[in-house]
Amino acid sequence: MAAFPGVAAVFVVFLAASSVPSPLYSIYQQQWHFSAWVLTVVFALYVVGLLGSLLTVGALSDHLGRRPVLAAAVALEAVALVLFLTAGNVTVLAAARVLQGIATGAATTTLSATLVDLEPPHARGRAGVVTSVAPLTGLALGALGSGFLVAFGPAPTRLVYALLLGAMVLAAALTAVLPETSPRRPGAVASLRPRAALPAHLRADIVPVVPAMVAGWALAGLFLSLGPSVAAQLLGLHSRLVGGVVVTLLAGTGALAVAVLRSRSASALLAPSSALLGIGVLAALAGIVADLVWLCAAGTVVAGVGLGASVLATFGTFARLARPHERSALFASANIICYLGNSVPAVLGGIAVTALGLRTATEIYALTIVVIVSVAFLLRMNQLRTQRRAVVTPGE
């Protein structure tokens, strides 16, 4: 069905728009003279809007229909892009990020449901693959495209948003002709009540997964907020394009890892993903300390593979464990964990940069991630040992 690839493209565009500001943050800092912690707060405000949207309007399209909710998300994203386009200070930038977060949260839940609705009968599972690959693909393409336009195009803080506005016009046109796949039904207001839960009978299986989720998304938060600054100030890579490449190395590799490893079981990926995240971060940190760009890049690629495998492992674990009536609240909890892991460490990192300097703060941030993934790895290995003992001595 032609609508399926169109909806997938809109999914990627929304996530690309969310990462476009990353290569621009250093320019905004130079123009408006704000500190690193303010930068990371602006980054985190996007997550606040996104989380609020996911928790409240996540199920709204089940009651109002896919098209109305998606149309509202596209319109709100367009408003955010206009604010980005006209921003003259950090306050307007922050407002744009909040609105963008709300729009992205509403869009991603609706687009995910629409992809499932439109999934071809001969390709069951395709919607799940797209919803797994699209976020990291969008983050990679948005950052790389933004970095390219900043480096080689005119009006670096304007052109990319103008192009995205054009993409939103196309998204609106697609929405207008999209077949409605979810008829209206009562309960829209009740569906706005935030739902999040971690059932007691699942906690023993989920707790070992949480550190891996936090570490992976904390690393993504570092790259999206401070990554371009690290490349410029610590590695001497001052090209504006590099700011986008830094994010793309992590997110793009993660997207490829999701595509390649999608058939592997979540349980088989939990320990390896944590190990790869830790090894990659240590290698990247060693590259920064030794001023070796190639080592830093190689470490980022390894960490990207770990990030992609971690996304599959952690969300796959939630999907495997949740009973049908628990899925909505459980995945709300999963999103809370991921996006708090994405935003809170980034803000703390920004504060540390202001207090300690970029190099020291980056080293502390990286080593903290290594500690967290080490905990995740040890918890998973202990879980496997417990399971093996239970199999060997079933009667005891």
Tab-separated table of C-alpha atoms in Angstrom:
chain	number	residue	atom	x	y	z
A	1	MET	CA	0.000	0.000	0.000
A	2	ALA	CA	1.403	3.393	-1.003
A	3	ALA	CA	0.296	4.980	2.271
A	4	PHE	CA	2.644	2.788	4.323
A	5	PRO	CA	5.957	4.171	2.970
A	6	GLY	CA	4.523	7.686	3.130
A	7	VAL	CA	3.698	7.325	6.815
A	8	ALA	CA	7.160	5.840	7.428
A	9	ALA	CA	8.737	8.867	5.725
A	10	VAL	CA	6.744	11.269	7.912
A	11	PHE	CA	7.941	9.328	10.969
A	12	VAL	CA	11.568	9.837	9.922
A	13	VAL	CA	10.984	13.543	9.171
A	14	PHE	CA	9.591	14.203	12.661
A	15	LEU	CA	12.610	12.609	14.328
A	16	ALA	CA	14.988	14.342	11.908
A	17	ALA	CA	13.481	17.691	12.879
A	18	SER	CA	14.132	16.890	16.542
A	19	SER	CA	17.898	16.484	15.995
A	20	VAL	CA	18.350	19.410	13.593
A	21	PRO	CA	19.130	21.919	16.402
A	22	SER	CA	22.121	19.882	17.668
A	23	PRO	CA	24.735	21.227	15.195
A	24	LEU	CA	23.256	24.721	15.675
A	25	TYR	CA	23.592	24.946	19.450
A	26	SER	CA	27.174	26.226	19.295
A	27	ILE	CA	26.068	28.964	16.886
A	28	TYR	CA	23.234	29.965	19.202
A	29	GLN	CA	25.705	30.067	22.090
A	30	GLN	CA	28.009	32.410	20.163
A	31	GLN	CA	25.148	34.668	19.115
A	32	TRP	CA	23.264	34.856	22.404
A	33	HIS	CA	26.070	34.176	24.904
A	34	PHE	CA	24.481	31.538	27.137
A	35	SER	CA	26.286	28.857	29.141
A	36	ALA	CA	26.522	25.108	28.579
A	37	TRP	CA	23.988	24.310	31.283
A	38	VAL	CA	21.419	26.584	29.602
A	39	LEU	CA	22.097	24.720	26.348
A	40	THR	CA	21.376	21.373	27.966
A	41	VAL	CA	18.247	22.741	29.660
A	42	VAL	CA	16.966	23.803	26.225
A	43	PHE	CA	17.718	20.282	25.012
A	44	ALA	CA	15.923	18.757	28.010
A	45	LEU	CA	12.828	20.916	27.524
A	46	TYR	CA	12.190	19.014	24.316
A	47	VAL	CA	12.134	15.807	26.345
A	48	VAL	CA	9.744	17.350	28.889
A	49	GLY	CA	7.294	18.210	26.108
A	50	LEU	CA	7.767	14.800	24.502
A	51	LEU	CA	7.194	12.863	27.733
A	52	GLY	CA	4.115	14.897	28.626
A	53	SER	CA	2.709	14.260	25.169
A	54	LEU	CA	3.472	10.531	25.221
A	55	LEU	CA	1.824	10.094	28.606
A	56	THR	CA	-1.340	12.084	27.845
A	57	VAL	CA	-2.184	11.879	24.136
A	58	GLY	CA	-0.519	8.548	23.429
A	59	ALA	CA	-3.869	6.752	23.080
A	60	LEU	CA	-5.907	9.683	21.768
A	61	SER	CA	-5.877	8.543	18.139
A	62	ASP	CA	-7.621	5.322	19.229
A	63	HIS	CA	-10.642	7.489	20.072
A	64	LEU	CA	-10.532	10.489	17.710
A	65	GLY	CA	-9.005	8.707	14.707
A	66	ARG	CA	-5.463	8.740	13.325
A	67	ARG	CA	-5.874	11.607	10.863
A	68	PRO	CA	-7.108	14.328	13.279
A	69	VAL	CA	-4.360	13.659	15.825
A	70	LEU	CA	-1.653	13.461	13.162
A	71	ALA	CA	-2.924	16.654	11.530
A	72	ALA	CA	-2.756	18.453	14.896
A	73	ALA	CA	0.799	17.160	15.462
A	74	VAL	CA	1.894	18.358	12.011
A	75	ALA	CA	0.353	21.790	12.653
A	76	LEU	CA	2.053	22.097	16.054
A	77	GLU	CA	5.389	21.039	14.549
A	78	ALA	CA	4.962	23.747	11.908
A	79	VAL	CA	4.401	26.341	14.643
A	80	ALA	CA	7.570	25.151	16.397
A	81	LEU	CA	9.521	25.428	13.139
A	82	VAL	CA	8.293	28.993	12.632
A	83	LEU	CA	9.558	29.828	16.128
A	84	PHE	CA	12.942	28.268	15.304
A	85	LEU	CA	13.000	30.215	12.048
A	86	THR	CA	12.347	33.553	13.746
A	87	ALA	CA	14.115	32.934	17.081
A	88	GLY	CA	16.199	35.850	18.303
A	89	ASN	CA	16.925	34.697	21.848
A	90	VAL	CA	17.147	31.586	23.981
A	91	THR	CA	13.605	32.024	25.386
A	92	VAL	CA	12.030	31.618	21.951
A	93	LEU	CA	14.380	28.705	21.258
A	94	ALA	CA	13.237	27.000	24.474
A	95	ALA	CA	9.565	27.551	23.599
A	96	ALA	CA	10.151	26.046	20.168
A	97	ARG	CA	11.769	22.975	21.693
A	98	VAL	CA	8.869	22.410	24.098
A	99	LEU	CA	6.313	22.648	21.290
A	100	GLN	CA	8.445	20.385	19.128
A	101	GLY	CA	8.562	17.801	21.909
A	102	ILE	CA	4.774	17.843	22.301
A	103	ALA	CA	4.278	17.530	18.536
A	104	THR	CA	6.801	14.695	18.232
A	105	GLY	CA	5.257	12.724	21.092
A	106	ALA	CA	1.780	12.985	19.572
A	107	ALA	CA	3.079	12.173	16.089
A	108	THR	CA	5.218	9.166	16.979
A	109	THR	CA	2.492	7.352	18.901
A	110	THR	CA	-0.045	8.038	16.147
A	111	LEU	CA	2.349	7.149	13.330
A	112	SER	CA	3.341	3.905	15.076
A	113	ALA	CA	-0.304	2.895	15.373
A	114	THR	CA	-0.990	3.914	11.764
A	115	LEU	CA	1.902	1.797	10.498
A	116	VAL	CA	0.471	-1.226	12.295
A	117	ASP	CA	-2.962	-0.461	10.798
A	118	LEU	CA	-1.525	-0.185	7.267
A	119	GLU	CA	0.909	-3.101	7.500
A	120	PRO	CA	0.642	-5.269	4.358
A	121	PRO	CA	-0.817	-8.732	5.049
A	122	HIS	CA	2.140	-10.369	3.305
A	123	ALA	CA	4.717	-8.532	5.445
A	124	ARG	CA	3.719	-8.988	9.050
A	125	GLY	CA	6.295	-7.462	11.378
A	126	ARG	CA	7.281	-4.698	8.966
A	127	ALA	CA	5.618	-2.023	11.115
A	128	GLY	CA	7.666	-3.096	14.127
A	129	VAL	CA	10.897	-2.897	12.141
A	130	VAL	CA	10.061	0.583	10.841
A	131	THR	CA	9.117	1.921	14.280
A	132	SER	CA	12.394	0.557	15.663
A	133	VAL	CA	14.621	1.887	12.872
A	134	ALA	CA	12.890	5.219	12.154
A	135	PRO	CA	13.810	7.095	15.385
A	136	LEU	CA	17.568	6.533	15.164
A	137	THR	CA	17.502	6.991	11.362
A	138	GLY	CA	15.695	10.296	11.747
A	139	LEU	CA	18.108	11.510	14.429
A	140	ALA	CA	21.069	10.645	12.197
A	141	LEU	CA	19.673	12.230	9.023
A	142	GLY	CA	18.494	15.372	10.809
A	143	ALA	CA	21.835	16.045	12.458
A	144	LEU	CA	23.837	15.261	9.317
A	145	GLY	CA	21.600	17.337	7.049
A	146	SER	CA	21.655	20.237	9.474
A	147	GLY	CA	25.441	20.067	9.783
A	148	PHE	CA	25.821	20.020	5.992
A	149	LEU	CA	23.579	23.066	5.517
A	150	VAL	CA	25.308	24.926	8.346
A	151	ALA	CA	28.710	24.252	6.763
A	152	PHE	CA	27.855	24.914	3.132
A	153	GLY	CA	24.496	26.677	2.918
A	154	PRO	CA	23.410	30.278	3.529
A	155	ALA	CA	21.610	31.451	6.704
A	156	PRO	CA	22.740	28.534	8.896
A	157	THR	CA	20.079	29.072	11.590
A	158	ARG	CA	17.250	29.635	9.105
A	159	LEU	CA	17.544	27.510	5.947
A	160	VAL	CA	17.142	24.092	7.547
A	161	TYR	CA	13.931	25.140	9.294
A	162	ALA	CA	12.518	26.565	6.078
A	163	LEU	CA	13.164	23.224	4.365
A	164	LEU	CA	11.515	21.355	7.221
A	165	LEU	CA	8.485	23.624	6.954
A	166	GLY	CA	8.222	22.528	3.335
A	167	ALA	CA	8.413	18.906	4.480
A	168	MET	CA	5.601	19.569	6.967
A	169	VAL	CA	3.441	20.949	4.148
A	170	LEU	CA	3.965	17.644	2.330
A	171	ALA	CA	3.174	15.762	5.546
A	172	ALA	CA	-0.059	17.732	5.890
A	173	ALA	CA	-0.984	16.881	2.301
A	174	LEU	CA	-0.310	13.188	2.950
A	175	THR	CA	-2.401	13.310	6.121
A	176	ALA	CA	-5.296	14.830	4.196
A	177	VAL	CA	-5.454	11.869	1.798
A	178	LEU	CA	-4.522	9.179	4.316
A	179	PRO	CA	-7.227	6.534	4.800
A	180	GLU	CA	-8.686	6.638	8.291
A	181	THR	CA	-7.842	3.335	9.964
A	182	SER	CA	-9.270	3.952	13.442
A	183	PRO	CA	-12.966	4.880	13.723
A	184	ARG	CA	-14.102	7.263	16.417
A	185	ARG	CA	-15.108	5.745	19.728
A	186	PRO	CA	-15.921	7.189	23.154
A	187	GLY	CA	-13.407	7.688	25.923
A	188	ALA	CA	-11.179	10.422	24.423
A	189	VAL	CA	-11.111	12.549	27.584
A	190	ALA	CA	-10.474	9.541	29.831
A	191	SER	CA	-7.596	8.472	27.567
A	192	LEU	CA	-5.740	11.684	28.463
A	193	ARG	CA	-5.128	10.448	32.003
A	194	PRO	CA	-1.415	9.581	32.273
A	195	ARG	CA	-0.787	5.859	32.606
A	196	ALA	CA	2.463	4.367	33.831
A	197	ALA	CA	3.077	1.242	35.857
A	198	LEU	CA	5.666	-1.377	36.711
A	199	PRO	CA	3.725	-4.460	37.904
A	200	ALA	CA	5.295	-6.221	40.863
A	201	HIS	CA	5.424	-9.602	39.104
A	202	LEU	CA	7.582	-8.136	36.329
A	203	ARG	CA	10.085	-6.182	38.382
A	204	ALA	CA	12.618	-9.006	38.776
A	205	ASP	CA	12.906	-9.241	34.990
A	206	ILE	CA	12.770	-5.507	34.262
A	207	VAL	CA	15.163	-4.137	36.907
A	208	PRO	CA	18.270	-5.583	35.157
A	209	VAL	CA	17.140	-3.843	31.952
A	210	VAL	CA	16.830	-0.357	33.450
A	211	PRO	CA	20.568	0.484	33.738
A	212	ALA	CA	21.089	-0.415	30.078
A	213	MET	CA	18.195	1.853	29.064
A	214	VAL	CA	19.509	4.734	31.155
A	215	ALA	CA	23.092	4.359	29.901
A	216	GLY	CA	22.158	4.153	26.219
A	217	TRP	CA	19.882	7.160	26.255
A	218	ALA	CA	22.229	9.160	28.499
A	219	LEU	CA	24.904	8.638	25.844
A	220	ALA	CA	22.489	9.803	23.147
A	221	GLY	CA	21.696	12.867	25.270
A	222	LEU	CA	25.392	13.699	25.559
A	223	PHE	CA	25.909	13.484	21.801
A	224	LEU	CA	22.785	15.462	20.912
A	225	SER	CA	23.481	18.281	23.376
A	226	LEU	CA	27.255	18.535	23.910
A	227	GLY	CA	28.662	16.291	21.154
A	228	PRO	CA	29.370	19.093	18.650
A	229	SER	CA	31.065	21.167	21.392
A	230	VAL	CA	33.278	18.218	22.342
A	231	ALA	CA	34.295	17.741	18.703
A	232	ALA	CA	35.143	21.411	18.262
A	233	GLN	CA	36.778	22.295	21.586
A	234	LEU	CA	38.447	19.031	22.617
A	235	LEU	CA	39.285	17.473	19.252
A	236	GLY	CA	39.850	20.678	17.287
A	237	LEU	CA	37.234	19.772	14.634
A	238	HIS	CA	35.743	23.179	13.981
A	239	SER	CA	33.843	22.407	10.775
A	240	ARG	CA	30.112	22.867	11.304
A	241	LEU	CA	29.551	19.655	9.361
A	242	VAL	CA	31.385	17.687	12.046
A	243	GLY	CA	28.684	18.588	14.573
A	244	GLY	CA	26.199	16.629	12.483
A	245	VAL	CA	28.608	13.800	11.727
A	246	VAL	CA	29.191	13.234	15.454
A	247	VAL	CA	25.501	12.557	16.060
A	248	THR	CA	25.205	10.517	12.859
A	249	LEU	CA	28.064	8.200	13.825
A	250	LEU	CA	26.180	7.221	16.959
A	251	ALA	CA	22.534	7.308	15.828
A	252	GLY	CA	23.149	6.119	12.252
A	253	THR	CA	25.182	3.137	13.435
A	254	GLY	CA	22.460	2.430	15.984
A	255	ALA	CA	19.815	2.424	13.245
A	256	LEU	CA	21.870	0.003	11.144
A	257	ALA	CA	22.347	-2.234	14.177
A	258	VAL	CA	18.583	-2.319	14.756
A	259	ALA	CA	17.989	-3.296	11.118
A	260	VAL	CA	20.657	-6.018	11.139
A	261	LEU	CA	19.868	-7.474	14.578
A	262	ARG	CA	16.080	-7.211	14.487
A	263	SER	CA	15.609	-10.993	14.260
A	264	ARG	CA	17.705	-11.690	17.370
A	265	SER	CA	15.920	-12.327	20.646
A	266	ALA	CA	15.904	-9.557	23.205
A	267	SER	CA	17.356	-11.799	25.908
A	268	ALA	CA	20.337	-12.688	23.715
A	269	LEU	CA	21.171	-9.020	23.148
A	270	LEU	CA	21.000	-7.679	26.704
A	271	ALA	CA	24.522	-8.555	27.859
A	272	PRO	CA	26.324	-7.911	24.517
A	273	SER	CA	24.657	-4.519	24.095
A	274	SER	CA	25.863	-3.394	27.531
A	275	ALA	CA	29.387	-4.649	26.806
A	276	LEU	CA	29.517	-2.853	23.453
A	277	LEU	CA	28.222	0.377	24.974
A	278	GLY	CA	30.890	0.282	27.675
A	279	ILE	CA	33.751	-0.620	25.313
A	280	GLY	CA	32.679	2.021	22.801
A	281	VAL	CA	32.436	4.784	25.381
A	282	LEU	CA	35.847	3.876	26.858
A	283	ALA	CA	37.426	3.896	23.375
A	284	ALA	CA	35.844	7.248	22.527
A	285	LEU	CA	37.017	8.679	25.847
A	286	ALA	CA	40.535	7.378	25.204
A	287	GLY	CA	40.428	9.112	21.821
A	288	ILE	CA	39.500	12.391	23.468
A	289	VAL	CA	42.219	12.082	26.118
A	290	ALA	CA	44.903	11.116	23.550
A	291	ASP	CA	43.596	13.585	20.933
A	292	LEU	CA	43.095	10.739	18.440
A	293	VAL	CA	40.105	11.508	16.247
A	294	TRP	CA	40.096	8.070	14.610
A	295	LEU	CA	39.913	6.305	17.980
A	296	CYS	CA	37.112	8.556	19.133
A	297	ALA	CA	35.208	7.861	15.903
A	298	ALA	CA	35.766	4.104	16.172
A	299	GLY	CA	34.584	4.120	19.774
A	300	THR	CA	31.474	6.051	18.769
A	301	VAL	CA	30.662	3.460	16.098
A	302	VAL	CA	31.051	0.603	18.601
A	303	ALA	CA	28.873	2.484	21.090
A	304	GLY	CA	26.328	3.058	18.306
A	305	VAL	CA	26.084	-0.679	17.707
A	306	GLY	CA	25.612	-1.119	21.442
A	307	LEU	CA	22.915	1.574	21.472
A	308	GLY	CA	20.968	-0.070	18.646
A	309	ALA	CA	21.257	-3.506	20.230
A	310	SER	CA	20.222	-2.017	23.567
A	311	VAL	CA	17.079	-0.468	22.057
A	312	LEU	CA	16.087	-3.852	20.641
A	313	ALA	CA	16.971	-5.701	23.843
A	314	THR	CA	15.256	-3.382	26.303
A	315	PHE	CA	12.043	-2.669	24.422
A	316	GLY	CA	11.938	-6.279	23.265
A	317	THR	CA	12.063	-7.347	26.896
A	318	PHE	CA	9.162	-5.046	27.788
A	319	ALA	CA	7.161	-6.372	24.823
A	320	ARG	CA	7.874	-9.996	25.760
A	321	LEU	CA	6.954	-9.637	29.415
A	322	ALA	CA	3.866	-7.458	29.235
A	323	ARG	CA	0.434	-8.998	29.154
A	324	PRO	CA	-2.016	-7.357	26.715
A	325	HIS	CA	-3.801	-5.339	29.422
A	326	GLU	CA	-0.439	-4.135	30.835
A	327	ARG	CA	1.231	-2.965	27.631
A	328	SER	CA	0.080	0.658	27.521
A	329	ALA	CA	1.081	1.491	31.090
A	330	LEU	CA	4.275	-0.569	30.911
A	331	PHE	CA	5.493	1.096	27.725
A	332	ALA	CA	4.664	4.475	29.264
A	333	SER	CA	7.042	3.522	32.078
A	334	ALA	CA	9.650	2.458	29.523
A	335	ASN	CA	9.423	5.831	27.791
A	336	ILE	CA	9.728	7.665	31.101
A	337	ILE	CA	12.905	5.731	31.932
A	338	CYS	CA	14.416	6.340	28.485
A	339	TYR	CA	13.691	10.032	28.231
A	340	LEU	CA	14.620	10.826	31.825
A	341	GLY	CA	17.862	8.995	31.092
A	342	ASN	CA	18.185	11.107	27.972
A	343	SER	CA	17.550	14.494	29.578
A	344	VAL	CA	18.535	14.536	33.269
A	345	PRO	CA	22.170	13.425	32.721
A	346	ALA	CA	22.474	15.915	29.846
A	347	VAL	CA	21.391	18.785	32.112
A	348	LEU	CA	23.750	17.629	34.869
A	349	GLY	CA	26.483	17.404	32.242
A	350	GLY	CA	25.793	20.982	31.184
A	351	ILE	CA	26.036	22.160	34.794
A	352	ALA	CA	29.304	20.222	35.182
A	353	VAL	CA	30.698	21.871	32.036
A	354	THR	CA	29.998	25.300	33.530
A	355	ALA	CA	31.543	24.356	36.881
A	356	LEU	CA	34.432	22.092	35.857
A	357	GLY	CA	35.098	22.738	32.186
A	358	LEU	CA	34.177	20.717	29.114
A	359	ARG	CA	37.009	18.176	29.288
A	360	THR	CA	36.552	17.218	32.945
A	361	ALA	CA	32.763	17.109	32.620
A	362	THR	CA	32.971	14.910	29.524
A	363	GLU	CA	35.344	12.490	31.233
A	364	ILE	CA	33.084	12.223	34.298
A	365	TYR	CA	30.001	11.765	32.104
A	366	ALA	CA	31.652	9.023	30.035
A	367	LEU	CA	32.998	7.147	33.067
A	368	THR	CA	29.572	7.327	34.727
A	369	ILE	CA	28.019	5.701	31.655
A	370	VAL	CA	30.659	2.966	31.791
A	371	VAL	CA	29.826	2.307	35.449
A	372	ILE	CA	26.101	2.106	34.664
A	373	VAL	CA	26.557	-0.313	31.747
A	374	SER	CA	28.885	-2.415	33.903
A	375	VAL	CA	26.075	-2.691	36.453
A	376	ALA	CA	23.682	-3.633	33.631
A	377	PHE	CA	26.076	-6.310	32.387
A	378	LEU	CA	26.621	-7.792	35.856
A	379	LEU	CA	22.892	-7.812	36.619
A	380	ARG	CA	22.177	-9.632	33.359
A	381	MET	CA	24.920	-12.202	33.966
A	382	ASN	CA	23.597	-12.814	37.477
A	383	GLN	CA	20.103	-13.228	36.040
A	384	LEU	CA	21.387	-15.805	33.536
A	385	ARG	CA	23.179	-17.746	36.302
A	386	THR	CA	19.974	-17.804	38.347
A	387	GLN	CA	17.987	-19.066	35.367
A	388	ARG	CA	20.549	-21.808	34.668
A	389	ARG	CA	20.445	-22.983	38.296
A	390	ALA	CA	16.641	-23.087	38.150
A	391	VAL	CA	16.826	-25.295	35.050
A	392	VAL	CA	19.468	-27.615	36.498
A	393	THR	CA	17.608	-28.068	39.810
A	394	PRO	CA	13.921	-27.772	38.923
A	395	GLY	CA	12.741	-29.763	41.894
A	396	GLU	CA	14.504	-27.809	44.570
